[in-house]
């Protein structure tokens, strides 16, 4: 009898600990969810206000906003222009360029690390990539301003180095760690039997890599690409220093200056008030929408990987 | 093997911790010395003001006023050791807004207070004047320019250096972000508000403009007098060198006031004393030392 009650007490105690642990986990998970909901509702609430009639700070036509080619805030509402199409295009170009250059470099680096490199070399390359991921983004910007921009200035037909190309190059370096790390895990996850089978059939190592391993790791690599896009489109500090940030003009060549959506917000938020500030939140809404789309794509991709 | 590693790690940790310990004792050794010195330094002031001022003074505003503001803050804190003065560089518009909303007690602006801001009914005072220098790269060659030419360049009407006596090269126009006090003052003085050329590079802060101009022979930028250094050349405007004397005798045409704004009700006793201090001979000497042009 006595024995039994000790058991029960032990059980009770265990149940209690389990319950406490469960709530601690839940509490922590709630913080993330609350943050995301709070940020999203705040940005959308502030950013959508100017497009509805009766807004205290003044209104602005949504169509003019999304198709406008000039950003010229003014205290006089009739003079102010808040067009962001040239920024949307700039952001997309910059991201696209970074992906175009960064993905091949990243995927080939991943192949090198996991398939080709001898162990001592791997021991150098891998930590280097990890370190690259840890460098604060403003330092990428300083590097871009000190090295890349002057170099581009000497090559460019225009007289300044701040350009779409500079942004692309900085972003290329910045997305490398993401692309490399995720591609590498995808390649490592390809079953050893695939390699053995391919080599056994007489295929060379290079043929095996390109015809068997990379196709098998496709979904994982795509996930890396999408995460790279997310990183590139959201990057702010590094880009601000090398973009040139003009107040108008869709970039038509890589030597042109560009003003990505993120830098528009970061540069002016501390100064802005009234309608100007709300329009910066509207820029944030557009950026947020991009990120949501990217995340939806990412979800689809990771589901696919799960099925495989 | 693992145990050995753990042992080594533990040992190194102990060494590091021991190191920290020594550091702390050295710090403790030095602290009393400074503590002894400070009262001596402040003694004359304590006599002068009779009552000890305590508390905090919070200031936010223009990046251009930062040097002068911080200089005044340091001097004031040295004279009144129980006062803490903080200066946050967030730009003129932000500073004025903060002062109005009571986020900070005092706001600073490196431009005239706008009509919309005047409606908020704050006390305004000019604490100094500043010139805005038109800067080019030392390799550029151009040394002189007129006010009208500067305006034309910033409006995009002049786009080649040969039109203002330089080489046959495109001009790279560098401006500041929207809301910057320097930009506001510059556009107002040169009368091209809202007409900045769409080709202008936008750099964030005086420092970034300076770096951009210093690294590009074809660039033209504008910066506060207090941030001029030898990496750039300040152009003569309408024949006048960019010097304090020329601002005061009004031959240098691009100058502006440094304003402070505040709601009287928001000021702490320390803040009131700080505002008074700015206009004393000592305060104005600090203004001059930090590159501003004193008002008294």
Coordinates of C-alpha atoms in Angstrom, one line a residue:
Chain A
X1 CA 0.0 0.0 0.0
X2 CA 2.7 2.4 1.1
X3 CA 4.7 1.3 -1.9
X4 CA 1.8 2.0 -4.2
X5 CA 1.3 5.6 -3.0
X6 CA 5.0 6.4 -3.5
X7 CA 4.6 5.2 -7.1
X8 CA 1.6 7.4 -7.6
X9 CA 3.3 10.4 -6.1
X10 CA 6.2 9.8 -8.5
X11 CA 3.8 9.5 -11.3
X12 CA 2.0 12.7 -10.3
X13 CA 5.3 14.5 -10.1
X14 CA 6.3 13.2 -13.5
X15 CA 3.0 14.2 -15.0
X16 CA 3.4 17.7 -13.5
X17 CA 7.0 18.1 -14.9
X18 CA 5.7 17.0 -18.3
X19 CA 2.9 19.5 -18.2
X20 CA 5.2 22.3 -17.1
X21 CA 7.6 21.4 -19.9
X22 CA 4.8 21.4 -22.4
X23 CA 3.7 24.9 -21.4
X24 CA 7.2 26.2 -21.5
X25 CA 7.5 25.0 -25.0
X26 CA 4.2 26.4 -26.0
X27 CA 5.0 29.8 -24.4
X28 CA 8.2 30.0 -26.4
X29 CA 6.4 29.1 -29.6
X30 CA 3.8 31.8 -28.9
X31 CA 6.4 34.5 -28.8
X32 CA 7.4 33.8 -32.4
X33 CA 3.8 33.7 -33.5
X34 CA 2.9 36.9 -31.7
X35 CA 5.9 38.7 -33.1
X36 CA 5.0 37.7 -36.7
X37 CA 1.4 38.7 -36.3
X38 CA 2.2 42.0 -34.5
X39 CA 4.8 43.0 -37.1
X40 CA 2.6 42.1 -40.1
X41 CA -0.5 43.8 -38.7
X42 CA 1.4 46.9 -37.7
X43 CA 3.1 47.3 -41.1
X44 CA -0.1 46.5 -43.1
X45 CA -2.2 48.8 -40.8
X46 CA 0.2 51.7 -41.2
X47 CA 1.0 51.1 -44.8
X48 CA -2.4 50.6 -46.2
X49 CA -3.9 53.7 -44.5
X50 CA -2.9 56.2 -47.2
X51 CA -4.9 54.4 -49.8
X52 CA -8.2 54.7 -48.0
X53 CA -10.2 58.0 -48.1
X54 CA -10.4 59.9 -44.9
X55 CA -6.9 59.2 -43.7
X56 CA -5.8 61.9 -41.2
X57 CA -2.3 62.3 -42.7
X58 CA -3.6 62.6 -46.3
X59 CA -4.2 60.1 -49.0
X60 CA -2.4 58.8 -52.1
X61 CA -3.6 56.9 -55.0
X62 CA -2.6 53.2 -54.8
X63 CA -2.2 53.0 -58.6
X64 CA 0.1 56.0 -58.7
X65 CA 2.1 54.5 -55.9
X66 CA 2.6 51.1 -57.5
X67 CA 3.3 52.4 -61.0
X68 CA 5.0 55.7 -60.1
X69 CA 8.5 56.4 -61.4
X70 CA 9.6 59.1 -58.9
X71 CA 10.0 59.3 -55.2
X72 CA 9.8 62.9 -54.1
X73 CA 8.4 63.4 -50.6
X74 CA 7.2 66.9 -49.8
X75 CA 5.5 68.8 -47.0
X76 CA 3.1 70.1 -49.6
X77 CA 0.8 67.1 -50.4
X78 CA 0.0 68.3 -53.9
X79 CA 3.7 68.4 -54.8
X80 CA 4.7 65.0 -53.2
X81 CA 5.4 62.0 -55.4
X82 CA 5.5 58.5 -53.9
X83 CA 6.1 56.2 -56.9
X84 CA 7.9 52.9 -56.2
X85 CA 7.8 51.0 -59.5
X86 CA 11.4 51.9 -60.2
X87 CA 12.4 50.5 -56.8
X88 CA 10.4 47.3 -57.3
X89 CA 12.1 46.8 -60.7
X90 CA 15.5 47.7 -59.1
X91 CA 15.0 45.2 -56.3
X92 CA 13.9 42.4 -58.7
X93 CA 16.9 43.1 -61.1
X94 CA 19.4 43.1 -58.3
X95 CA 18.0 39.8 -56.8
X96 CA 17.8 38.2 -60.2
X97 CA 21.4 39.2 -61.0
X98 CA 22.6 37.9 -57.6
X99 CA 20.9 34.6 -58.2
X100 CA 22.2 34.3 -61.8
X101 CA 25.8 34.7 -60.5
X102 CA 25.5 33.3 -57.0
X103 CA 23.6 30.0 -57.7
X104 CA 26.1 28.5 -60.2
X105 CA 29.0 29.5 -57.9
X106 CA 27.2 28.2 -54.8
X107 CA 26.1 24.9 -56.3
X108 CA 29.5 24.2 -57.8
X109 CA 31.1 25.0 -54.5
X110 CA 28.7 22.6 -52.7
X111 CA 29.6 19.9 -55.2
X112 CA 33.3 20.6 -54.7
X113 CA 33.0 20.4 -50.9
X114 CA 30.9 17.2 -50.8
X115 CA 32.1 15.3 -53.9
X116 CA 35.4 16.5 -55.2
X117 CA 37.6 18.1 -52.5
X118 CA 40.2 16.1 -50.7
X119 CA 39.7 16.2 -47.0
X120 CA 42.4 18.8 -46.1
X121 CA 41.0 21.2 -48.7
X122 CA 37.5 20.6 -47.5
X123 CA 38.7 21.5 -44.0
X124 CA 39.6 25.0 -45.3
X125 CA 36.7 25.7 -47.6
X126 CA 33.9 24.6 -45.3
X127 CA 34.8 26.8 -42.3
X128 CA 35.5 29.7 -44.8
X129 CA 31.9 29.4 -46.1
X130 CA 30.5 29.3 -42.5
X131 CA 32.5 32.4 -41.6
X132 CA 31.2 34.2 -44.7
X133 CA 27.7 33.5 -43.3
X134 CA 28.6 35.2 -40.0
X135 CA 30.0 38.4 -41.3
X136 CA 27.7 41.3 -40.4
X137 CA 25.9 42.7 -43.5
X138 CA 27.2 46.3 -43.0
X139 CA 30.7 45.0 -43.4
X140 CA 29.7 43.6 -46.8
X141 CA 28.6 47.1 -47.6
X142 CA 31.8 48.7 -46.5
X143 CA 33.8 46.1 -48.6
X144 CA 31.5 46.9 -51.5
X145 CA 32.1 50.7 -51.1
X146 CA 35.8 50.4 -50.6
X147 CA 36.7 47.7 -53.2
X148 CA 33.8 47.0 -55.6
X149 CA 32.5 50.5 -56.2
X150 CA 35.9 52.1 -57.1
X151 CA 36.7 49.1 -59.4
X152 CA 33.4 49.5 -61.2
X153 CA 34.0 53.2 -61.6
X154 CA 37.1 52.5 -63.6
X155 CA 35.2 50.0 -65.9
X156 CA 31.9 51.8 -66.2
X157 CA 31.0 54.1 -69.1
X158 CA 29.3 56.3 -66.4
X159 CA 31.3 58.4 -63.9
X160 CA 30.2 56.7 -60.7
X161 CA 30.7 53.2 -59.4
X162 CA 27.5 53.0 -57.3
X163 CA 25.4 50.9 -59.6
X164 CA 23.1 47.9 -60.1
X165 CA 26.2 45.8 -60.8
X166 CA 27.7 46.8 -57.5
X167 CA 24.5 45.7 -55.7
X168 CA 24.4 42.4 -57.6
X169 CA 28.0 41.6 -56.8
X170 CA 27.6 42.4 -53.1
X171 CA 24.4 40.3 -52.9
X172 CA 26.0 37.5 -54.8
X173 CA 28.7 37.1 -52.1
X174 CA 26.0 37.5 -49.4
X175 CA 23.8 34.7 -50.7
X176 CA 26.7 32.3 -51.3
X177 CA 26.7 30.8 -47.8
X178 CA 22.9 30.1 -47.9
X179 CA 23.1 28.5 -51.3
X180 CA 26.2 26.5 -50.5
X181 CA 25.1 25.1 -47.1
X182 CA 21.7 24.0 -48.3
X183 CA 22.9 22.6 -51.6
X184 CA 25.6 20.7 -49.7
X185 CA 23.1 19.0 -47.4
X186 CA 20.9 18.2 -50.3
X187 CA 23.9 16.6 -52.1
X188 CA 24.9 14.7 -49.0
X189 CA 21.4 13.3 -48.7
X190 CA 21.6 11.6 -52.1
X191 CA 21.9 7.9 -51.3
X192 CA 25.4 6.4 -51.7
X193 CA 23.8 3.6 -53.9
X194 CA 23.1 6.2 -56.6
X195 CA 26.8 7.1 -56.8
X196 CA 27.9 3.4 -56.7
X197 CA 25.3 2.5 -59.4
X198 CA 26.3 5.3 -61.7
X199 CA 30.1 4.6 -61.3
X200 CA 29.4 0.9 -61.6
X201 CA 27.7 1.4 -65.0
X202 CA 30.9 3.1 -66.2
X203 CA 30.0 6.7 -65.9
X204 CA 32.9 9.1 -65.0
X205 CA 32.8 11.1 -61.7
X206 CA 31.8 14.3 -63.5
X207 CA 29.1 12.5 -65.4
X208 CA 27.8 11.1 -62.1
X209 CA 27.8 14.5 -60.5
X210 CA 25.9 16.2 -63.3
X211 CA 23.6 13.4 -64.5
X212 CA 22.8 11.6 -61.2
X213 CA 23.6 13.6 -58.1
X214 CA 22.5 17.1 -59.0
X215 CA 19.2 15.9 -60.5
X216 CA 18.6 13.8 -57.4
X217 CA 19.4 16.8 -55.1
X218 CA 17.3 19.2 -57.2
X219 CA 14.6 20.0 -54.7
X220 CA 17.0 20.8 -52.0
X221 CA 19.1 23.0 -54.2
X222 CA 16.0 24.9 -55.3
X223 CA 15.2 25.5 -51.6
X224 CA 18.6 27.0 -51.2
X225 CA 17.9 29.2 -54.3
X226 CA 14.6 30.4 -52.9
X227 CA 16.2 31.2 -49.5
X228 CA 18.9 33.1 -51.4
X229 CA 16.2 35.1 -53.1
X230 CA 14.7 36.0 -49.7
X231 CA 18.0 37.1 -48.4
X232 CA 18.9 39.1 -51.4
X233 CA 15.6 41.0 -51.6
X234 CA 15.5 41.8 -47.9
X235 CA 19.1 42.9 -47.6
X236 CA 19.4 46.6 -46.6
X237 CA 22.6 47.9 -45.0
X238 CA 25.1 46.5 -47.4
X239 CA 23.0 47.5 -50.4
X240 CA 22.4 51.1 -49.2
X241 CA 26.1 51.9 -49.4
X242 CA 26.7 50.7 -52.9
X243 CA 23.3 51.3 -54.7
X244 CA 23.4 55.1 -55.3
X245 CA 19.8 55.3 -54.3
X246 CA 18.5 57.9 -56.9
X247 CA 15.0 59.3 -56.5
X248 CA 13.8 58.2 -59.9
X249 CA 14.6 56.1 -62.9
X250 CA 14.2 52.4 -63.8
X251 CA 17.7 51.0 -64.2
X252 CA 18.2 50.0 -67.9
X253 CA 21.8 48.8 -67.7
X254 CA 24.0 47.3 -65.0
X255 CA 26.0 50.6 -64.7
X256 CA 22.9 52.6 -63.7
X257 CA 22.2 53.6 -60.1
X258 CA 19.3 51.8 -58.4
X259 CA 17.2 52.3 -55.2
X260 CA 16.0 49.0 -53.7
X261 CA 12.8 48.9 -51.7
X262 CA 14.7 48.2 -48.4
X263 CA 17.0 51.2 -48.6
X264 CA 14.1 53.5 -49.3
X265 CA 12.7 52.6 -46.0
X266 CA 15.9 52.6 -44.0
X267 CA 17.2 55.9 -45.4
X268 CA 14.2 58.0 -44.7
X269 CA 12.3 56.4 -41.8
X270 CA 14.2 58.3 -39.1
X271 CA 13.3 61.6 -40.8
X272 CA 9.8 61.0 -42.0
X273 CA 6.5 61.9 -40.5
X274 CA 2.9 62.2 -41.6
X275 CA 2.0 60.9 -45.0
X276 CA 5.7 60.4 -45.9
X277 CA 6.2 58.0 -43.0
X278 CA 3.0 56.0 -43.9
X279 CA 4.2 55.8 -47.5
X280 CA 7.4 54.2 -46.2
X281 CA 5.3 51.6 -44.4
X282 CA 3.5 51.1 -47.7
X283 CA 6.9 50.3 -49.2
X284 CA 7.2 47.8 -46.4
X285 CA 3.9 46.3 -47.4
X286 CA 5.2 45.7 -50.9
X287 CA 8.4 44.1 -49.5
X288 CA 6.4 42.0 -47.1
X289 CA 4.2 40.7 -50.0
X290 CA 7.3 39.7 -51.8
X291 CA 8.6 37.8 -48.8
X292 CA 5.3 36.1 -48.3
X293 CA 5.3 34.9 -51.9
X294 CA 8.8 33.6 -51.6
X295 CA 7.9 31.7 -48.4
X296 CA 4.8 30.2 -50.1
X297 CA 7.1 28.9 -52.9
X298 CA 9.5 27.6 -50.3
X299 CA 6.7 25.7 -48.5
X300 CA 5.7 24.1 -51.8
X301 CA 9.3 23.1 -52.5
X302 CA 10.0 21.6 -49.0
X303 CA 6.8 19.6 -49.2
X304 CA 8.0 18.1 -52.4
X305 CA 11.3 17.2 -50.8
X306 CA 9.3 15.5 -48.0
X307 CA 7.4 13.4 -50.5
X308 CA 10.5 12.3 -52.2
Chain B
X1 CA 41.4 11.7 -25.5
X2 CA 38.1 13.6 -24.9
X3 CA 38.9 13.9 -21.2
X4 CA 42.3 15.4 -22.0
X5 CA 40.6 17.9 -24.3
X6 CA 38.1 18.8 -21.6
X7 CA 40.9 19.2 -19.1
X8 CA 42.8 21.6 -21.4
X9 CA 39.6 23.6 -22.0
X10 CA 38.9 23.8 -18.3
X11 CA 42.4 24.9 -17.6
X12 CA 42.3 27.6 -20.3
X13 CA 39.0 28.8 -18.9
X14 CA 40.5 29.1 -15.5
X15 CA 43.4 31.1 -16.9
X16 CA 41.0 33.4 -18.7
X17 CA 38.9 33.9 -15.6
X18 CA 41.9 34.6 -13.5
X19 CA 42.9 37.2 -16.1
X20 CA 39.6 38.9 -15.7
X21 CA 40.1 39.0 -12.0
X22 CA 43.4 40.8 -12.4
X23 CA 41.8 43.3 -14.8
X24 CA 39.1 44.2 -12.3
X25 CA 41.6 44.9 -9.6
X26 CA 43.6 47.2 -11.8
X27 CA 40.5 49.0 -12.7
X28 CA 39.6 49.3 -9.0
X29 CA 43.0 50.7 -8.4
X30 CA 42.7 53.4 -10.9
X31 CA 39.1 54.5 -10.2
X32 CA 39.8 56.3 -6.9
X33 CA 42.4 58.4 -8.7
X34 CA 39.9 59.8 -11.2
X35 CA 37.4 60.2 -8.4
X36 CA 39.8 62.4 -6.5
X37 CA 40.6 64.5 -9.5
X38 CA 37.1 65.3 -10.5
X39 CA 35.9 67.3 -7.5
X40 CA 39.1 69.5 -7.9
X41 CA 38.2 70.3 -11.4
X42 CA 34.7 71.2 -10.7
X43 CA 35.3 73.2 -7.5
X44 CA 35.3 76.7 -9.1
X45 CA 32.0 75.9 -10.9
X46 CA 30.4 74.7 -7.7
X47 CA 31.2 78.0 -6.2
X48 CA 29.8 79.9 -9.2
X49 CA 26.5 78.1 -9.5
X50 CA 26.1 77.7 -5.7
X51 CA 23.6 74.9 -6.1
X52 CA 24.5 71.5 -7.6
X53 CA 22.5 70.6 -10.7
X54 CA 21.3 67.0 -11.1
X55 CA 19.4 65.0 -13.6
X56 CA 19.4 64.1 -17.3
X57 CA 19.1 66.2 -20.5
X58 CA 18.0 64.3 -23.6
X59 CA 18.6 65.8 -27.0
X60 CA 18.0 64.4 -30.5
X61 CA 18.2 65.9 -33.9
X62 CA 20.4 66.9 -36.8
X63 CA 23.5 64.9 -37.7
X64 CA 25.1 68.3 -38.6
X65 CA 24.6 69.6 -35.1
X66 CA 26.0 66.5 -33.5
X67 CA 29.6 67.7 -33.2
X68 CA 28.5 71.0 -31.6
X69 CA 25.8 69.3 -29.5
X70 CA 28.2 66.6 -28.2
X71 CA 30.9 69.2 -27.4
X72 CA 28.4 71.2 -25.4
X73 CA 27.1 68.1 -23.7
X74 CA 30.7 67.0 -22.7
X75 CA 31.6 70.5 -21.4
X76 CA 28.3 70.7 -19.5
X77 CA 28.8 67.3 -17.9
X78 CA 32.4 68.1 -17.0
X79 CA 31.1 71.2 -15.2
X80 CA 28.1 69.4 -13.6
X81 CA 29.2 65.8 -12.9
X82 CA 25.8 64.7 -11.7
X83 CA 24.1 65.6 -15.0
X84 CA 23.9 63.2 -17.9
X85 CA 23.4 64.7 -21.3
X86 CA 22.6 62.4 -24.3
X87 CA 22.6 63.4 -27.9
X88 CA 21.0 61.1 -30.5
X89 CA 21.7 61.9 -34.2
X90 CA 18.5 61.1 -36.1
X91 CA 18.1 64.1 -38.4
X92 CA 16.5 67.5 -38.1
X93 CA 12.9 66.5 -38.8
X94 CA 13.1 63.6 -36.4
X95 CA 14.6 65.9 -33.7
X96 CA 11.9 68.5 -34.0
X97 CA 9.3 65.8 -34.0
X98 CA 10.8 64.2 -30.9
X99 CA 10.9 67.5 -29.0
X100 CA 7.3 68.1 -29.8
X101 CA 6.2 64.7 -28.7
X102 CA 8.3 64.8 -25.6
X103 CA 10.4 61.8 -26.6
X104 CA 13.5 64.0 -25.9
X105 CA 13.5 67.3 -24.0
X106 CA 15.3 69.2 -26.7
X107 CA 15.4 68.8 -30.5
X108 CA 18.0 70.3 -32.8
X109 CA 17.6 71.3 -36.4
X110 CA 20.3 72.3 -38.9
X111 CA 17.9 74.4 -40.9
X112 CA 15.1 77.0 -40.4
X113 CA 12.1 75.6 -38.5
X114 CA 9.4 74.9 -41.1
X115 CA 6.0 76.6 -40.9
X116 CA 4.3 73.2 -40.2
X117 CA 6.6 72.8 -37.3
X118 CA 6.1 76.3 -36.0
X119 CA 2.4 75.4 -35.5
X120 CA 3.4 73.0 -32.7
X121 CA 4.3 76.1 -30.6
X122 CA 7.7 75.3 -29.3
X123 CA 10.4 77.7 -28.1
X124 CA 13.1 78.1 -30.8
X125 CA 16.6 79.5 -30.4
X126 CA 19.5 79.8 -32.8
X127 CA 22.6 78.4 -31.0
X128 CA 25.1 78.7 -33.9
X129 CA 25.5 79.3 -37.6
X130 CA 27.0 76.8 -40.0
X131 CA 28.2 77.1 -43.6
X132 CA 27.5 74.4 -46.1
X133 CA 30.5 73.8 -48.3
X134 CA 30.3 72.6 -51.9
X135 CA 32.9 69.9 -52.1
X136 CA 34.7 68.2 -55.0
X137 CA 37.5 65.7 -55.2
X138 CA 41.1 67.1 -55.1
X139 CA 41.8 65.6 -58.5
X140 CA 38.9 67.5 -60.0
X141 CA 40.7 70.8 -60.7
X142 CA 37.7 73.1 -60.4
X143 CA 38.2 75.5 -57.5
X144 CA 35.5 78.1 -57.9
X145 CA 31.9 78.1 -58.8
X146 CA 28.9 80.4 -58.5
X147 CA 25.7 79.9 -56.5
X148 CA 23.6 79.8 -59.6
X149 CA 25.9 77.2 -61.2
X150 CA 25.6 75.0 -58.1
X151 CA 21.8 75.3 -58.2
X152 CA 21.9 74.5 -62.0
X153 CA 24.0 71.4 -61.3
X154 CA 21.6 70.2 -58.6
X155 CA 18.6 70.8 -60.9
X156 CA 20.3 68.9 -63.7
X157 CA 20.6 71.9 -66.0
X158 CA 24.4 71.7 -66.0
X159 CA 25.6 68.1 -66.4
X160 CA 29.2 68.5 -67.6
X161 CA 32.2 69.8 -65.8
X162 CA 33.3 71.7 -68.9
X163 CA 30.3 74.1 -68.4
X164 CA 31.8 75.3 -65.2
X165 CA 35.4 75.4 -66.2
X166 CA 36.5 71.8 -65.7
X167 CA 37.3 68.8 -67.8
X168 CA 34.8 67.3 -70.4
X169 CA 33.3 64.8 -68.0
X170 CA 29.8 64.1 -66.7
X171 CA 29.1 65.5 -63.3
X172 CA 28.2 63.0 -60.6
X173 CA 25.8 64.8 -58.4
X174 CA 25.7 63.7 -54.8
X175 CA 22.9 64.7 -52.5
X176 CA 21.5 63.7 -49.1
X177 CA 18.5 61.6 -48.1
X178 CA 15.1 63.3 -47.9
X179 CA 14.5 64.9 -44.5
X180 CA 18.2 65.7 -43.9
X181 CA 18.6 69.2 -42.4
X182 CA 21.7 69.8 -44.6
X183 CA 19.7 68.9 -47.7
X184 CA 16.7 71.0 -46.6
X185 CA 18.9 74.0 -45.9
X186 CA 20.9 73.6 -49.1
X187 CA 17.8 73.3 -51.3
X188 CA 16.1 76.3 -49.6
X189 CA 19.2 78.6 -49.9
X190 CA 19.8 77.6 -53.5
X191 CA 16.0 77.8 -54.2
X192 CA 15.5 74.4 -55.9
X193 CA 13.2 72.7 -53.3
X194 CA 11.6 69.6 -54.9
X195 CA 13.7 70.0 -58.1
X196 CA 16.7 67.8 -57.4
X197 CA 17.9 66.1 -60.5
X198 CA 16.8 62.5 -60.8
X199 CA 20.3 61.5 -61.6
X200 CA 21.6 62.4 -58.2
X201 CA 23.3 59.8 -56.0
X202 CA 21.8 59.8 -52.6
X203 CA 24.2 59.2 -49.7
X204 CA 23.2 58.8 -46.1
X205 CA 24.9 61.3 -43.8
X206 CA 27.6 63.9 -44.1
X207 CA 30.3 61.2 -43.8
X208 CA 29.0 59.2 -46.7
X209 CA 28.8 62.2 -49.0
X210 CA 32.4 63.0 -48.0
X211 CA 33.5 59.4 -48.7
X212 CA 31.7 59.4 -52.0
X213 CA 33.2 62.7 -53.2
X214 CA 36.7 61.7 -51.9
X215 CA 36.7 58.6 -54.0
X216 CA 35.2 60.0 -57.2
X217 CA 37.0 62.8 -59.2
X218 CA 33.8 63.7 -61.0
X219 CA 31.6 64.0 -58.0
X220 CA 30.2 67.1 -56.4
X221 CA 28.6 67.1 -52.9
X222 CA 27.7 69.4 -50.1
X223 CA 28.6 69.0 -46.5
X224 CA 28.5 70.9 -43.2
X225 CA 31.6 73.1 -42.6
X226 CA 32.3 71.0 -39.5
X227 CA 33.0 67.9 -41.5
X228 CA 35.4 69.4 -44.1
X229 CA 38.8 67.7 -44.1
X230 CA 41.7 67.3 -46.5
X231 CA 40.2 64.4 -48.5
X232 CA 38.0 66.9 -50.4
X233 CA 38.3 70.5 -51.7
X234 CA 35.7 73.0 -50.6
X235 CA 35.0 75.2 -53.6
X236 CA 34.9 79.0 -53.5
X237 CA 31.3 80.1 -54.0
X238 CA 30.7 83.5 -55.6
X239 CA 34.4 84.2 -55.0
X240 CA 34.2 83.6 -51.3
X241 CA 36.2 80.9 -49.5
X242 CA 34.3 78.5 -47.3
X243 CA 35.4 80.0 -44.0
X244 CA 33.6 81.1 -40.8
X245 CA 34.6 84.7 -41.3
X246 CA 33.0 84.7 -44.7
X247 CA 29.8 83.3 -43.3
X248 CA 29.7 86.0 -40.6
X249 CA 30.4 88.8 -43.0
X250 CA 27.8 87.3 -45.4
X251 CA 30.1 86.9 -48.4
X252 CA 29.8 83.1 -48.4
X253 CA 26.2 82.6 -49.6
X254 CA 25.4 79.1 -48.4
X255 CA 24.9 79.3 -44.6
X256 CA 22.2 78.2 -42.2
X257 CA 21.3 78.4 -38.5
X258 CA 21.6 75.6 -36.0
X259 CA 18.3 75.7 -34.1
X260 CA 17.2 74.1 -30.8
X261 CA 13.5 73.7 -30.1
X262 CA 11.7 72.6 -27.0
X263 CA 8.4 72.8 -25.1
X264 CA 9.2 74.7 -21.9
X265 CA 7.1 72.3 -19.8
X266 CA 9.3 69.4 -21.0
X267 CA 12.6 70.8 -19.7
X268 CA 14.1 69.4 -16.5
X269 CA 16.0 71.7 -14.3
X270 CA 19.2 70.3 -15.7
X271 CA 17.9 70.9 -19.3
X272 CA 17.1 74.5 -18.4
X273 CA 20.6 75.0 -17.1
X274 CA 22.0 73.4 -20.2
X275 CA 20.0 75.8 -22.5
X276 CA 21.3 78.7 -20.5
X277 CA 24.8 77.3 -20.7
X278 CA 24.8 77.2 -24.5
X279 CA 24.5 81.0 -24.7
X280 CA 27.2 81.7 -22.1
X281 CA 30.7 82.7 -23.3
X282 CA 31.9 79.2 -22.4
X283 CA 29.2 77.5 -24.3
X284 CA 29.7 79.7 -27.4
X285 CA 33.5 79.0 -27.2
X286 CA 32.7 75.2 -27.4
X287 CA 30.4 75.9 -30.4
X288 CA 33.4 77.6 -32.1
X289 CA 35.8 74.9 -31.1
X290 CA 33.6 72.3 -32.7
X291 CA 33.4 74.0 -36.0
X292 CA 30.2 76.0 -35.6
X293 CA 29.9 79.8 -35.9
X294 CA 29.0 81.4 -32.6
X295 CA 25.9 83.6 -32.4
X296 CA 27.3 85.9 -29.6

